C-alpha positions in Angstrom: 19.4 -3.1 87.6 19.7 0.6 85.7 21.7 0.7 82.8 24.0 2.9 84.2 24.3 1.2 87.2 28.1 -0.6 87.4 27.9 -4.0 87.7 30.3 -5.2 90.4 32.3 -8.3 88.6 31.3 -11.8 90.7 32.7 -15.0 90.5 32.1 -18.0 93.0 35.5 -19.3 92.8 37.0 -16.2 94.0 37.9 -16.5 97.9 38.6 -13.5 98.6 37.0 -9.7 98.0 37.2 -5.7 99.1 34.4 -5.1 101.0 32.7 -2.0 101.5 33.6 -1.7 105.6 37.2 -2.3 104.4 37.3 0.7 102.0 35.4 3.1 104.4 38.1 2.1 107.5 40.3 4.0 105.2 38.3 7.3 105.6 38.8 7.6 109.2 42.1 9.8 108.4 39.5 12.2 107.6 37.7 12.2 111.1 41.1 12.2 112.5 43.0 14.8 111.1 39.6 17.0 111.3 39.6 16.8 115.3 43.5 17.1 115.3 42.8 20.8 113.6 39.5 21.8 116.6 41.9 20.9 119.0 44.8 22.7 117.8 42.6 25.7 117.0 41.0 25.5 120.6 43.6 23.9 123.2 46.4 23.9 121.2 47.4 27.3 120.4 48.7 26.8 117.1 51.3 24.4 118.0 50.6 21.9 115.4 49.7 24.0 112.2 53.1 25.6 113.4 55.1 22.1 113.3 53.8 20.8 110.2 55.5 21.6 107.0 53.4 22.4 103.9 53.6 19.6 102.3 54.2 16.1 103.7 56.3 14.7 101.0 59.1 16.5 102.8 58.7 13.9 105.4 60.8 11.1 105.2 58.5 8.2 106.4 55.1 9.4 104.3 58.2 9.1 101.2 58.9 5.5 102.1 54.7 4.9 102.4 52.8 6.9 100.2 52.9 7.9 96.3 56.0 5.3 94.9 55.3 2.0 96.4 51.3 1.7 95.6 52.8 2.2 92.1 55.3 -0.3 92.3 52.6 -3.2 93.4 50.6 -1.8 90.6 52.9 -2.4 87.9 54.0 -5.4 89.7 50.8 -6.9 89.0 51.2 -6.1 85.3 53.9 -7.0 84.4 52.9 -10.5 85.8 53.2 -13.1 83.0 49.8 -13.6 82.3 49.0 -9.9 82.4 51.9 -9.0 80.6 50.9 -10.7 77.2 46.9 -9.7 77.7 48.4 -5.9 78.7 51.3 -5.7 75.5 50.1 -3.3 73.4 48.6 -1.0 76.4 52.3 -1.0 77.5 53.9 -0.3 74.1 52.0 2.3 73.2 51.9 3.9 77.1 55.6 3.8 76.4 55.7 5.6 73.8 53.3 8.3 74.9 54.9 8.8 78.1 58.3 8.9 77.1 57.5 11.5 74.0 55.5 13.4 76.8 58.1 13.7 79.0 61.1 15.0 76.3 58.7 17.2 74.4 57.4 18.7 77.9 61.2 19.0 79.3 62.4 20.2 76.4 59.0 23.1 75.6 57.7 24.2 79.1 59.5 25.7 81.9 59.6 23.4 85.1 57.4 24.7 87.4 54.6 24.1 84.5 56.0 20.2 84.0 55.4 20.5 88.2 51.7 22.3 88.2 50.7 19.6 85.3 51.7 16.9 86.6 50.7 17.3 89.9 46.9 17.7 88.3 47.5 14.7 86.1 48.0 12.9 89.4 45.1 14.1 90.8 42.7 13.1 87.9 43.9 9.9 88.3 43.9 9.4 91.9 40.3 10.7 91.9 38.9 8.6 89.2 40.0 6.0 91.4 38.3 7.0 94.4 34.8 8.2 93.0 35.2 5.0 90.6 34.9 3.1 94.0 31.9 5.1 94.6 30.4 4.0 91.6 31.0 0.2 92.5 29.8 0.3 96.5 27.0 2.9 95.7 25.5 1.2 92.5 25.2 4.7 90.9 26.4 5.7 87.2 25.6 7.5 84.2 26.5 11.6 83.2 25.9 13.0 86.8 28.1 10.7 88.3 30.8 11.0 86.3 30.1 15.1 85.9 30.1 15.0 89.8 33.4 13.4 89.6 35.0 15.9 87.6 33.4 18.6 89.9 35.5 17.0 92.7 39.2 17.1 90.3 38.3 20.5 89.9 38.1 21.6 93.1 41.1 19.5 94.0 42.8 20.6 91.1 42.1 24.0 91.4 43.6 24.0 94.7 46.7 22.3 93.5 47.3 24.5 91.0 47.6 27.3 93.0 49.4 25.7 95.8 52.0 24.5 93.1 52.3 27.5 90.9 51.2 30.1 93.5 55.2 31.8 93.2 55.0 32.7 89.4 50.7 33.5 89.9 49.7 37.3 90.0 47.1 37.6 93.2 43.7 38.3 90.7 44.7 34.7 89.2 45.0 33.8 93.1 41.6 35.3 93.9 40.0 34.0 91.2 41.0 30.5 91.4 39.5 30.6 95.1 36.1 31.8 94.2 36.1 29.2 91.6 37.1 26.6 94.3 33.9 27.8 96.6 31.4 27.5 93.5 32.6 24.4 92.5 31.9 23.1 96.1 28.6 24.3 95.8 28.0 22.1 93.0 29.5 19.3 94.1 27.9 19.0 97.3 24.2 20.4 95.4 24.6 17.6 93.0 25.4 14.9 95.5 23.2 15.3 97.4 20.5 15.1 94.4 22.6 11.5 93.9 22.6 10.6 97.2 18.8 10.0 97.3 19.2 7.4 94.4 21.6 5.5 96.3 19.3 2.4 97.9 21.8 0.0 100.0 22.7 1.4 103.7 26.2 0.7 103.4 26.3 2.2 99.9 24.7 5.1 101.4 27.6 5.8 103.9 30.3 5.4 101.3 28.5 7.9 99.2 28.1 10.1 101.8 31.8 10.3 103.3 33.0 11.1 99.8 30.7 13.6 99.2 32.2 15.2 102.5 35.8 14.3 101.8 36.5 16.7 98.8 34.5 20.2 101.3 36.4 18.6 104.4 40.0 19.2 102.2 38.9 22.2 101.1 38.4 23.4 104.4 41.8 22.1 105.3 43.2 23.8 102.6 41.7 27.0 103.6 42.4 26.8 107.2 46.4 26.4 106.5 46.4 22.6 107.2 47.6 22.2 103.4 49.7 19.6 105.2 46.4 17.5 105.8 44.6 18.4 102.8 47.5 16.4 100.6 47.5 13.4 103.2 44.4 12.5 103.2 43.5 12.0 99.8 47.2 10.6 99.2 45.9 8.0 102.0 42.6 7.3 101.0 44.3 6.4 97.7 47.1 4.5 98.2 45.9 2.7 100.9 42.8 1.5 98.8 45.1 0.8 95.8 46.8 -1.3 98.4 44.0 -3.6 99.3 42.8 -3.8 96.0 46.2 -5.7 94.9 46.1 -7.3 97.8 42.4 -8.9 96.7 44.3 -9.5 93.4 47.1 -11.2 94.6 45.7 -13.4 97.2 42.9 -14.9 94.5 44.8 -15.3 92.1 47.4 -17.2 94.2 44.9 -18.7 96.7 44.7 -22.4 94.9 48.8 -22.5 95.4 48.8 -21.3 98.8 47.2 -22.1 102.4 44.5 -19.2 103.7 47.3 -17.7 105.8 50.3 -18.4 103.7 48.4 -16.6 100.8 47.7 -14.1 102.7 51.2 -13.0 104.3 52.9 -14.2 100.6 50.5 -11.3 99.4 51.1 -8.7 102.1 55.4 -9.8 101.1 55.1 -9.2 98.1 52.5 -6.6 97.2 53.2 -4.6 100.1 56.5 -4.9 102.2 58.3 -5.4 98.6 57.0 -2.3 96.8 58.3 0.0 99.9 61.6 -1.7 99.7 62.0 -1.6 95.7 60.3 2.3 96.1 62.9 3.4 98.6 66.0 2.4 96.9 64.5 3.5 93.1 63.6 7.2 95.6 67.4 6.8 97.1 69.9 4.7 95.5 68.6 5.0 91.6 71.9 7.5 90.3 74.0 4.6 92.2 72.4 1.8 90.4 72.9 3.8 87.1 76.3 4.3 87.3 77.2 1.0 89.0 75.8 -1.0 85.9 76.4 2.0 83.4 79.9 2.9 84.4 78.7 6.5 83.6 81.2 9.5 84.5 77.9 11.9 83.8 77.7 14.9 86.4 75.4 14.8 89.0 73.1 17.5 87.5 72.6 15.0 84.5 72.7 12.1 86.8 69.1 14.1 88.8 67.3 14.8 85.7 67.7 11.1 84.3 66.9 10.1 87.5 64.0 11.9 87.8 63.1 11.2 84.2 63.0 7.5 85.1 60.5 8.1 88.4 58.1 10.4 86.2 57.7 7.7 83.8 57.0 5.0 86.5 54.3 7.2 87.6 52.8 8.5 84.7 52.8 4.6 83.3 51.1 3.6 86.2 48.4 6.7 85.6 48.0 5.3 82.5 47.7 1.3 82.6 45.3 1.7 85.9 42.9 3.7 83.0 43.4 0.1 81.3 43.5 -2.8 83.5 40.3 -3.0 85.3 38.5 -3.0 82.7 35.2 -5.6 83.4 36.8 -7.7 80.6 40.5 -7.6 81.7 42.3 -10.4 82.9 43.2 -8.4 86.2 39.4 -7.3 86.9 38.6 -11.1 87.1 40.8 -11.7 90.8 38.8 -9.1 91.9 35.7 -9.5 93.5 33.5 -6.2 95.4 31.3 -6.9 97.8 28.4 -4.2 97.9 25.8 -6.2 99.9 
């Protein structure tokens, strides 16, 4: 095998393991939301790009789905005893950088900047994640991969920043950052294709290939005023993988304890059903928990931004410990098994 390669971790006595069909079910939002747009464009006259709000996160239901509860499970699964102790000092110190992050950032840079930054952030990692899969199900690595990657953040990224920031942006900025999207999508899909041909499984070869189309497909979203569907599907692809990859965690590492199906509904309790219902009361009842256990007479303007201080650092913790914990050598990497064959 190349050096570069990544070497999917294996062990016999795992039962259970993310396959490559699984994780490519997950693209067909992309498919989906494509023919939704030709058919609103052709038979639809407008109706749905006139429905849908800008960005879905003003939806109740993708709030109680997406973005909170993957992170949840995810630092669910940390905080687990045994990962707990091996993950200590990874959480002290992310602690302390997040925290002294967040007050120096409040405190320095106006809001919509703390907004525009932290949307990227997000992005990088939710990115990583996904053209880290690539990697594994591919069996492709070294400098081009990872340059390709950070082709595909900028071109998301770019996006984002305008979309976030585009109130306080003069139009050349505007401009600019467009015609920087357009040649950043040249290179990505140029240099994918120059990995594509170094890719030799067949079911490697498809994931390759609908990742190299998902980051042109959002742009194209984007650019046809479907921002609605640009943001959902690569919030989907992500969370929904993250999802199944706990799952795989929790269901091995609980299997010996557990019957096939009890393991596997224990896992889909906990991991997933629980993580919504923690993430909508933490998204909804979090200023009523403070003050019930508190007994704080703060106004409600104080109340928000602690509040909202305490969500930013669940996220940004979870950006950072995922950078950690699958490590090959990590005691969470070892309940999870790929299957690239």
């Amino acid at each position: 095998m190349n050096k570069n390669t990544i070497s999917p971790y294996t062990l016999d006595s795992l039962k259970y393991e993310l396959t490559s069909e699984s994780a490519l079910a997950v693209y067909v939002v992309l498919p989906i939301c494509l023919l939704i747009i030709i058919y609103d464009y052709l038979l639809g006259n407008g109706v749905v790009i006139s429905s849908l709000p800008e960005n879905p996160s003003s939806l109740a239901l993708y709030n109680m789905l997406f973005g909170l509860p993957h992170i949840i499970a995810g630092h669910s699964l940390v905080l687990n005893k045994e990962h707990r102790g091996a993950h200590r000092k990874n959480i002290l110190l992310g602690s302390f950088l997040v925290i002294m992050t967040i007050v120096t950032a409040s405190y320095l840079l106006p809001l919509y900047v703390n907004l525009t930054a932290f949307i990227i952030i997000t992005l990088v990692h939710v990115l990583r994640q996904q053209f880290g899969l690539v990697k594994v199900f591919s069996s492709v690595g070294g400098v081009l991969v990872d340059l390709w990657t950070w082709l595909a953040i900028g071109v998301v990224g770019t996006l984002a920043f305008v979309f976030a920031a585009k109130a306080q942006l003069d139009p050349d900025i505007i401009k600019i950052s467009y015609i920087l999207v357009y040649l950043l999508n040249i290179c990505f899909v140029v240099l994918g294709f120059f990995l594509y041909r170094k890719v030799v499984s067949t079911k490697g070869k498809y994931f390759f290939l609908v990742n190299l189309l998902s980051v042109p497909l959002a742009t194209f979203f984007y650019f046809s005023g479907y921002t609605f569907f640009a943001i959902l599907t690569i919030r989907v692809i992500h969370d929904t993988t993250a999802f199944m990859i706990y799952l795989v965690h929790d269901k091995n590492k609980n299997w010996s304890k557990l019957s096939k199906l009890n393991a596997g509904f224990i896992s889909f309790f906990t991991v997933v059903l629980f993580s919504i219902a923690l993430a909508f009361i933490l998204e909804n009842y979090l200023i009523d928990v403070i003050v019930f256990f508190t007994k704080s007479h703060l106004s409600y303007a104080i109340m928000s931004t602690i509040t909202l201080s305490v969500i930013v650092y669940i996220e940004m913790m979870h950006y950072y410990l995922e950078s950690k914990i699958w490590k090959n050598s990590s005691s969470c990497r070892k309940y999870v098994r790929f299957n690239v064959q």
